[in-house]
Amino acid sequence: MRIPRLHRTGLVVAGAALLAVALTVGVSAGYAYTGDVPHGTTVLGVDIGAKSRGEAEAALSAALARHAEALAVPVPVRIGGEVAEVLPEAVGLAVDVPATVARAASRNPFEALFGGREVDPVVTVDPQRLDEALQETAGKVGEAMTPPAIEFDGTTPRPVYPEPGLGLDPELSAAALAAAWPTREMLSDAAPPPEVEVPLVEINPVTTAADVDRMLSELARPAVAAPVTVDLPAGGELTVTPEVIAASLRLTSDARGEIVPRVDPEALREGLADRLARVERQPVDAHFVADGGPPRIVEEVDGELVELERLADDLLAVLPAPEPRRVAATTVVTRAEVTAADLAELGVTEQVSTFTTYFDGGLSEPRAQNIVRVAEMVDGALVRPGEVFSLNGHTGERGYAQGFVDAPVILNGRLVPGVGGGISQFTTTLFNAAYYAGLEDVEHRPHSYWYSRYPPVIEATIFYPTLDMKFRNNTPYGVLIDTSYTSGSVTVTMWSTRVWDEIVTEWGPRRDITSPPTRYLEPGPDCIATQGIEGFTQDAWRIFRRGGAEVKRERFTWRYDPQPQFICGREPDRR
């Protein structure tokens, strides 16, 4: 087909025009896409256009680094009528530079032909961490949901039906924060971050009321309808009663309001404690025994225990079933935590110190009974290298429940009856044994008054929980504390490996001596008369020797108050 001239001419003109447009677009597009990112592209006011991705990332990263202080300012987050401040670092709030540059590079090329363009940054935030940071504020304006549960009253299951609440959706909160932060003004003018509003939404528990009813009829009621028999590996059996099942079956919901049934192994062990004691063998750690000579090591004994975690899972599986119900238990060998090899490495082989103090009245005296009781509690204590031994920490409270009785104690400057009186004598004995073993003194306090049964200055009192006696094992060897007593004495011996050849004490002269005053007290069972003791200040030096030479010395100083002469009776009329 022939085309008329006029038409051909028109087509030529039209084609030329199209070619011109194409050439213009091509040139413009080429200009726009010098580099990976189009010309005129900015992010938060930072020009990243006409750059490769690497160059654009470097430019944006440098700008963010220059304004790091502004980007670290807490962001105000409004929830209803309350405002919380969120630290960006604490919730993972940051600009993802590579993702932002990738977004800028992937935009429509025609956007760059007619001027600059601003690309929103890609912002990261951890929804869970943000949710945790906002929970306290949300709790003031929101409404907690009622989580579903099935609770047991004895062996009777009672349903707790869910109710919706008003709270935060972590993903929505994170999206709101990421959409508003940061702003261009924060980088250009160091402006404060904007206030971000996050929505409160209705929170519905995952487990519904219908789910609770179904779980009540299909699991909770059948679970406690009959016992479960457990077959033991070595023969025999034990019974899990409905009471134990009710106490260990957990039908409570998680944070999302979903009930995930489980049997608590620890509660199961507690409920079966008496029955398990007859079939299990508990592990026994290796330990030292000092019976009049160097300590010997008694080897460890491994135990064999019922695998309660597996039994709990197997038990849960049969609880919906009708009786009779049986499961098979498995046992697991439980290794002792301390082995004979562990103890052998500690070098507890020889006596490094021993100290004895004396008391009157025999073991029938309440004071002596307290001394013996605390000595028994400390006997056999092992202090590993670097560890600090605390007498209060080792014994805990020393009251009637722990076997201590009333005996005289110093309180407010006078002797009065008190539970545990006399323990200071053991404390002094222990302190001196540690002192002459060369162990580091961490905490001790001498008595307010000096008693002749104790060496001056290097003695110690104790009062739970405010006054303690502590020492650190500053040797590379273990230290075993061995205690013993007679009808008139208590002894503490330290066993280890000798570090010092000899440790001795030198006392300085007493100074600033003061006479005791006389005071009269109301007669009665709580009044304890005393003769009065002088007050004085004195120094004592602990001297460390090795190879016949003094290596170092430590100074201890104490000021003793004069103990008044207390007289139970009225003060005479001196007129």
PDB file of N, CA, C and O in Angstrom, residues 129-181:
ATOM      1  N   ARG A 129      11.050  -5.435  72.905  1.00  0.00           N
ATOM      2  CA  ARG A 129      11.745  -4.540  73.827  1.00  0.00           C
ATOM      3  C   ARG A 129      10.983  -3.232  74.003  1.00  0.00           C
ATOM      4  O   ARG A 129      10.906  -2.674  75.112  1.00  0.00           O
ATOM      5  N   LEU A 130      10.400  -2.733  72.911  1.00  0.00           N
ATOM      6  CA  LEU A 130       9.585  -1.517  73.014  1.00  0.00           C
ATOM      7  C   LEU A 130       8.360  -1.763  73.888  1.00  0.00           C
ATOM      8  O   LEU A 130       8.007  -0.934  74.742  1.00  0.00           O
ATOM      9  N   ASP A 131       7.730  -2.912  73.705  1.00  0.00           N
ATOM     10  CA  ASP A 131       6.541  -3.241  74.489  1.00  0.00           C
ATOM     11  C   ASP A 131       6.876  -3.300  75.976  1.00  0.00           C
ATOM     12  O   ASP A 131       6.129  -2.797  76.818  1.00  0.00           O
ATOM     13  N   GLU A 132       8.016  -3.900  76.314  1.00  0.00           N
ATOM     14  CA  GLU A 132       8.440  -3.970  77.713  1.00  0.00           C
ATOM     15  C   GLU A 132       8.681  -2.570  78.277  1.00  0.00           C
ATOM     16  O   GLU A 132       8.335  -2.280  79.431  1.00  0.00           O
ATOM     17  N   ALA A 133       9.281  -1.686  77.463  1.00  0.00           N
ATOM     18  CA  ALA A 133       9.575  -0.334  77.927  1.00  0.00           C
ATOM     19  C   ALA A 133       8.307   0.482  78.156  1.00  0.00           C
ATOM     20  O   ALA A 133       8.301   1.416  78.971  1.00  0.00           O
ATOM     21  N   LEU A 134       7.226   0.146  77.444  1.00  0.00           N
ATOM     22  CA  LEU A 134       5.984   0.928  77.527  1.00  0.00           C
ATOM     23  C   LEU A 134       4.963   0.339  78.488  1.00  0.00           C
ATOM     24  O   LEU A 134       3.929   0.989  78.747  1.00  0.00           O
ATOM     25  N   GLN A 135       5.204  -0.852  79.010  1.00  0.00           N
ATOM     26  CA  GLN A 135       4.173  -1.536  79.791  1.00  0.00           C
ATOM     27  C   GLN A 135       3.766  -0.771  81.042  1.00  0.00           C
ATOM     28  O   GLN A 135       2.580  -0.715  81.386  1.00  0.00           O
ATOM     29  N   GLU A 136       4.731  -0.190  81.747  1.00  0.00           N
ATOM     30  CA  GLU A 136       4.382   0.518  82.984  1.00  0.00           C
ATOM     31  C   GLU A 136       3.448   1.689  82.696  1.00  0.00           C
ATOM     32  O   GLU A 136       2.450   1.897  83.400  1.00  0.00           O
ATOM     33  N   THR A 137       3.757   2.458  81.652  1.00  0.00           N
ATOM     34  CA  THR A 137       2.899   3.590  81.286  1.00  0.00           C
ATOM     35  C   THR A 137       1.555   3.103  80.761  1.00  0.00           C
ATOM     36  O   THR A 137       0.498   3.666  81.095  1.00  0.00           O
ATOM     37  N   ALA A 138       1.575   2.055  79.931  1.00  0.00           N
ATOM     38  CA  ALA A 138       0.322   1.524  79.388  1.00  0.00           C
ATOM     39  C   ALA A 138      -0.580   1.018  80.505  1.00  0.00           C
ATOM     40  O   ALA A 138      -1.815   1.103  80.409  1.00  0.00           O
ATOM     41  N   GLY A 139       0.045   0.491  81.568  1.00  0.00           N
ATOM     42  CA  GLY A 139      -0.753  -0.018  82.673  1.00  0.00           C
ATOM     43  C   GLY A 139      -1.546   1.054  83.392  1.00  0.00           C
ATOM     44  O   GLY A 139      -2.562   0.767  84.035  1.00  0.00           O
ATOM     45  N   LYS A 140      -1.111   2.329  83.278  1.00  0.00           N
ATOM     46  CA  LYS A 140      -1.814   3.421  83.946  1.00  0.00           C
ATOM     47  C   LYS A 140      -3.091   3.821  83.202  1.00  0.00           C
ATOM     48  O   LYS A 140      -4.021   4.371  83.806  1.00  0.00           O
ATOM     49  N   VAL A 141      -3.115   3.605  81.892  1.00  0.00           N
ATOM     50  CA  VAL A 141      -4.270   4.049  81.100  1.00  0.00           C
ATOM     51  C   VAL A 141      -5.026   2.889  80.469  1.00  0.00           C
ATOM     52  O   VAL A 141      -6.164   3.064  80.019  1.00  0.00           O
ATOM     53  N   GLY A 142      -4.387   1.726  80.426  1.00  0.00           N
ATOM     54  CA  GLY A 142      -5.038   0.570  79.829  1.00  0.00           C
ATOM     55  C   GLY A 142      -5.851  -0.206  80.853  1.00  0.00           C
ATOM     56  O   GLY A 142      -6.092   0.251  81.975  1.00  0.00           O
ATOM     57  N   GLU A 143      -6.263  -1.367  80.460  1.00  0.00           N
ATOM     58  CA  GLU A 143      -7.038  -2.246  81.338  1.00  0.00           C
ATOM     59  C   GLU A 143      -6.558  -3.672  81.120  1.00  0.00           C
ATOM     60  O   GLU A 143      -6.581  -4.171  79.985  1.00  0.00           O
ATOM     61  N   ALA A 144      -6.065  -4.277  82.190  1.00  0.00           N
ATOM     62  CA  ALA A 144      -5.516  -5.626  82.063  1.00  0.00           C
ATOM     63  C   ALA A 144      -6.614  -6.612  81.695  1.00  0.00           C
ATOM     64  O   ALA A 144      -7.738  -6.536  82.199  1.00  0.00           O
ATOM     65  N   MET A 145      -6.272  -7.518  80.815  1.00  0.00           N
ATOM     66  CA  MET A 145      -7.229  -8.576  80.488  1.00  0.00           C
ATOM     67  C   MET A 145      -7.269  -9.589  81.634  1.00  0.00           C
ATOM     68  O   MET A 145      -6.309  -9.708  82.405  1.00  0.00           O
ATOM     69  N   THR A 146      -8.382 -10.256  81.757  1.00  0.00           N
ATOM     70  CA  THR A 146      -8.497 -11.350  82.720  1.00  0.00           C
ATOM     71  C   THR A 146      -8.047 -12.624  82.031  1.00  0.00           C
ATOM     72  O   THR A 146      -8.705 -13.108  81.107  1.00  0.00           O
ATOM     73  N   PRO A 147      -6.887 -13.165  82.439  1.00  0.00           N
ATOM     74  CA  PRO A 147      -6.396 -14.358  81.744  1.00  0.00           C
ATOM     75  C   PRO A 147      -7.207 -15.584  82.127  1.00  0.00           C
ATOM     76  O   PRO A 147      -7.631 -15.745  83.279  1.00  0.00           O
ATOM     77  N   PRO A 148      -7.422 -16.462  81.192  1.00  0.00           N
ATOM     78  CA  PRO A 148      -8.176 -17.682  81.497  1.00  0.00           C
ATOM     79  C   PRO A 148      -7.337 -18.644  82.326  1.00  0.00           C
ATOM     80  O   PRO A 148      -6.108 -18.640  82.261  1.00  0.00           O
ATOM     81  N   ALA A 149      -8.001 -19.479  83.097  1.00  0.00           N
ATOM     82  CA  ALA A 149      -7.299 -20.471  83.904  1.00  0.00           C
ATOM     83  C   ALA A 149      -8.313 -21.481  84.429  1.00  0.00           C
ATOM     84  O   ALA A 149      -9.530 -21.254  84.382  1.00  0.00           O
ATOM     85  N   ILE A 150      -7.767 -22.588  84.907  1.00  0.00           N
ATOM     86  CA  ILE A 150      -8.564 -23.539  85.691  1.00  0.00           C
ATOM     87  C   ILE A 150      -7.775 -23.771  86.965  1.00  0.00           C
ATOM     88  O   ILE A 150      -6.634 -24.237  86.936  1.00  0.00           O
ATOM     89  N   GLU A 151      -8.388 -23.417  88.083  1.00  0.00           N
ATOM     90  CA  GLU A 151      -7.730 -23.538  89.379  1.00  0.00           C
ATOM     91  C   GLU A 151      -8.366 -24.673  90.163  1.00  0.00           C
ATOM     92  O   GLU A 151      -9.549 -24.997  89.957  1.00  0.00           O
ATOM     93  N   PHE A 152      -7.570 -25.259  91.063  1.00  0.00           N
ATOM     94  CA  PHE A 152      -8.072 -26.381  91.845  1.00  0.00           C
ATOM     95  C   PHE A 152      -8.292 -25.959  93.293  1.00  0.00           C
ATOM     96  O   PHE A 152      -7.400 -25.383  93.933  1.00  0.00           O
ATOM     97  N   ASP A 153      -9.478 -26.236  93.784  1.00  0.00           N
ATOM     98  CA  ASP A 153      -9.805 -26.095  95.196  1.00  0.00           C
ATOM     99  C   ASP A 153      -9.792 -27.505  95.774  1.00  0.00           C
ATOM    100  O   ASP A 153     -10.780 -28.229  95.684  1.00  0.00           O
ATOM    101  N   GLY A 154      -8.635 -27.895  96.319  1.00  0.00           N
ATOM    102  CA  GLY A 154      -8.456 -29.299  96.673  1.00  0.00           C
ATOM    103  C   GLY A 154      -8.361 -30.097  95.383  1.00  0.00           C
ATOM    104  O   GLY A 154      -7.439 -29.914  94.597  1.00  0.00           O
ATOM    105  N   THR A 155      -9.333 -30.960  95.149  1.00  0.00           N
ATOM    106  CA  THR A 155      -9.379 -31.720  93.895  1.00  0.00           C
ATOM    107  C   THR A 155     -10.565 -31.298  93.024  1.00  0.00           C
ATOM    108  O   THR A 155     -10.947 -32.017  92.101  1.00  0.00           O
ATOM    109  N   THR A 156     -11.127 -30.146  93.316  1.00  0.00           N
ATOM    110  CA  THR A 156     -12.254 -29.642  92.520  1.00  0.00           C
ATOM    111  C   THR A 156     -11.770 -28.543  91.587  1.00  0.00           C
ATOM    112  O   THR A 156     -11.300 -27.496  92.048  1.00  0.00           O
ATOM    113  N   PRO A 157     -11.861 -28.761  90.272  1.00  0.00           N
ATOM    114  CA  PRO A 157     -11.417 -27.720  89.333  1.00  0.00           C
ATOM    115  C   PRO A 157     -12.464 -26.620  89.190  1.00  0.00           C
ATOM    116  O   PRO A 157     -13.657 -26.891  89.123  1.00  0.00           O
ATOM    117  N   ARG A 158     -11.989 -25.369  89.178  1.00  0.00           N
ATOM    118  CA  ARG A 158     -12.897 -24.237  89.043  1.00  0.00           C
ATOM    119  C   ARG A 158     -12.398 -23.343  87.897  1.00  0.00           C
ATOM    120  O   ARG A 158     -11.243 -22.942  87.875  1.00  0.00           O
ATOM    121  N   PRO A 159     -13.295 -23.026  86.948  1.00  0.00           N
ATOM    122  CA  PRO A 159     -12.864 -22.247  85.779  1.00  0.00           C
ATOM    123  C   PRO A 159     -12.724 -20.761  86.078  1.00  0.00           C
ATOM    124  O   PRO A 159     -13.462 -20.197  86.892  1.00  0.00           O
ATOM    125  N   VAL A 160     -11.779 -20.124  85.419  1.00  0.00           N
ATOM    126  CA  VAL A 160     -11.661 -18.670  85.405  1.00  0.00           C
ATOM    127  C   VAL A 160     -11.789 -18.264  83.936  1.00  0.00           C
ATOM    128  O   VAL A 160     -10.944 -18.611  83.111  1.00  0.00           O
ATOM    129  N   TYR A 161     -12.868 -17.553  83.612  1.00  0.00           N
ATOM    130  CA  TYR A 161     -13.137 -17.224  82.222  1.00  0.00           C
ATOM    131  C   TYR A 161     -12.422 -15.939  81.820  1.00  0.00           C
ATOM    132  O   TYR A 161     -12.297 -15.009  82.617  1.00  0.00           O
ATOM    133  N   PRO A 162     -11.967 -15.876  80.556  1.00  0.00           N
ATOM    134  CA  PRO A 162     -11.207 -14.703  80.114  1.00  0.00           C
ATOM    135  C   PRO A 162     -12.094 -13.490  79.888  1.00  0.00           C
ATOM    136  O   PRO A 162     -13.269 -13.607  79.550  1.00  0.00           O
ATOM    137  N   GLU A 163     -11.494 -12.311  80.066  1.00  0.00           N
ATOM    138  CA  GLU A 163     -12.141 -11.049  79.734  1.00  0.00           C
ATOM    139  C   GLU A 163     -11.133 -10.209  78.967  1.00  0.00           C
ATOM    140  O   GLU A 163      -9.950 -10.179  79.306  1.00  0.00           O
ATOM    141  N   PRO A 164     -11.591  -9.508  77.892  1.00  0.00           N
ATOM    142  CA  PRO A 164     -10.647  -8.696  77.127  1.00  0.00           C
ATOM    143  C   PRO A 164     -10.146  -7.503  77.930  1.00  0.00           C
ATOM    144  O   PRO A 164     -10.797  -7.065  78.891  1.00  0.00           O
ATOM    145  N   GLY A 165      -9.004  -6.985  77.516  1.00  0.00           N
ATOM    146  CA  GLY A 165      -8.441  -5.800  78.141  1.00  0.00           C
ATOM    147  C   GLY A 165      -8.118  -4.761  77.092  1.00  0.00           C
ATOM    148  O   GLY A 165      -8.396  -4.930  75.903  1.00  0.00           O
ATOM    149  N   LEU A 166      -7.565  -3.657  77.540  1.00  0.00           N
ATOM    150  CA  LEU A 166      -7.151  -2.580  76.660  1.00  0.00           C
ATOM    151  C   LEU A 166      -5.657  -2.385  76.841  1.00  0.00           C
ATOM    152  O   LEU A 166      -5.205  -2.054  77.949  1.00  0.00           O
ATOM    153  N   GLY A 167      -4.887  -2.620  75.785  1.00  0.00           N
ATOM    154  CA  GLY A 167      -3.442  -2.548  75.928  1.00  0.00           C
ATOM    155  C   GLY A 167      -2.753  -2.283  74.609  1.00  0.00           C
ATOM    156  O   GLY A 167      -3.344  -1.745  73.663  1.00  0.00           O
ATOM    157  N   LEU A 168      -1.500  -2.645  74.537  1.00  0.00           N
ATOM    158  CA  LEU A 168      -0.667  -2.357  73.378  1.00  0.00           C
ATOM    159  C   LEU A 168      -0.524  -3.577  72.482  1.00  0.00           C
ATOM    160  O   LEU A 168      -0.457  -4.706  72.970  1.00  0.00           O
ATOM    161  N   ASP A 169      -0.470  -3.315  71.189  1.00  0.00           N
ATOM    162  CA  ASP A 169      -0.077  -4.331  70.228  1.00  0.00           C
ATOM    163  C   ASP A 169       1.376  -4.031  69.864  1.00  0.00           C
ATOM    164  O   ASP A 169       1.665  -2.968  69.293  1.00  0.00           O
ATOM    165  N   PRO A 170       2.331  -4.914  70.212  1.00  0.00           N
ATOM    166  CA  PRO A 170       3.749  -4.613  69.998  1.00  0.00           C
ATOM    167  C   PRO A 170       4.080  -4.211  68.565  1.00  0.00           C
ATOM    168  O   PRO A 170       4.860  -3.282  68.343  1.00  0.00           O
ATOM    169  N   GLU A 171       3.489  -4.863  67.577  1.00  0.00           N
ATOM    170  CA  GLU A 171       3.794  -4.548  66.181  1.00  0.00           C
ATOM    171  C   GLU A 171       3.260  -3.172  65.793  1.00  0.00           C
ATOM    172  O   GLU A 171       3.939  -2.409  65.085  1.00  0.00           O
ATOM    173  N   LEU A 172       2.045  -2.831  66.242  1.00  0.00           N
ATOM    174  CA  LEU A 172       1.493  -1.519  65.933  1.00  0.00           C
ATOM    175  C   LEU A 172       2.290  -0.410  66.600  1.00  0.00           C
ATOM    176  O   LEU A 172       2.524   0.653  66.010  1.00  0.00           O
ATOM    177  N   SER A 173       2.713  -0.651  67.847  1.00  0.00           N
ATOM    178  CA  SER A 173       3.525   0.346  68.557  1.00  0.00           C
ATOM    179  C   SER A 173       4.845   0.574  67.838  1.00  0.00           C
ATOM    180  O   SER A 173       5.283   1.718  67.652  1.00  0.00           O
ATOM    181  N   ALA A 174       5.485  -0.517  67.409  1.00  0.00           N
ATOM    182  CA  ALA A 174       6.759  -0.404  66.705  1.00  0.00           C
ATOM    183  C   ALA A 174       6.593   0.322  65.383  1.00  0.00           C
ATOM    184  O   ALA A 174       7.425   1.166  65.002  1.00  0.00           O
ATOM    185  N   ALA A 175       5.513   0.040  64.654  1.00  0.00           N
ATOM    186  CA  ALA A 175       5.277   0.693  63.367  1.00  0.00           C
ATOM    187  C   ALA A 175       5.069   2.191  63.541  1.00  0.00           C
ATOM    188  O   ALA A 175       5.565   3.001  62.744  1.00  0.00           O
ATOM    189  N   ALA A 176       4.332   2.589  64.594  1.00  0.00           N
ATOM    190  CA  ALA A 176       4.085   4.011  64.841  1.00  0.00           C
ATOM    191  C   ALA A 176       5.388   4.745  65.160  1.00  0.00           C
ATOM    192  O   ALA A 176       5.629   5.859  64.686  1.00  0.00           O
ATOM    193  N   LEU A 177       6.237   4.116  65.946  1.00  0.00           N
ATOM    194  CA  LEU A 177       7.506   4.745  66.315  1.00  0.00           C
ATOM    195  C   LEU A 177       8.432   4.843  65.107  1.00  0.00           C
ATOM    196  O   LEU A 177       9.064   5.887  64.866  1.00  0.00           O
ATOM    197  N   ALA A 178       8.508   3.781  64.331  1.00  0.00           N
ATOM    198  CA  ALA A 178       9.397   3.761  63.170  1.00  0.00           C
ATOM    199  C   ALA A 178       8.954   4.763  62.109  1.00  0.00           C
ATOM    200  O   ALA A 178       9.783   5.328  61.387  1.00  0.00           O
ATOM    201  N   ALA A 179       7.654   5.014  62.002  1.00  0.00           N
ATOM    202  CA  ALA A 179       7.142   5.929  60.985  1.00  0.00           C
ATOM    203  C   ALA A 179       7.424   7.389  61.327  1.00  0.00           C
ATOM    204  O   ALA A 179       7.484   8.233  60.432  1.00  0.00           O
ATOM    205  N   ALA A 180       7.588   7.696  62.609  1.00  0.00           N
ATOM    206  CA  ALA A 180       7.722   9.096  63.023  1.00  0.00           C
ATOM    207  C   ALA A 180       9.149   9.510  63.353  1.00  0.00           C
ATOM    208  O   ALA A 180       9.428  10.701  63.496  1.00  0.00           O
ATOM    209  N   TRP A 181      10.054   8.562  63.464  1.00  0.00           N
ATOM    210  CA  TRP A 181      11.426   8.851  63.930  1.00  0.00           C
ATOM    211  C   TRP A 181      12.417   8.329  62.929  1.00  0.00           C
ATOM    212  O   TRP A 181      12.209   7.251  62.353  1.00  0.00           O
TER     213      TRP A 181
END
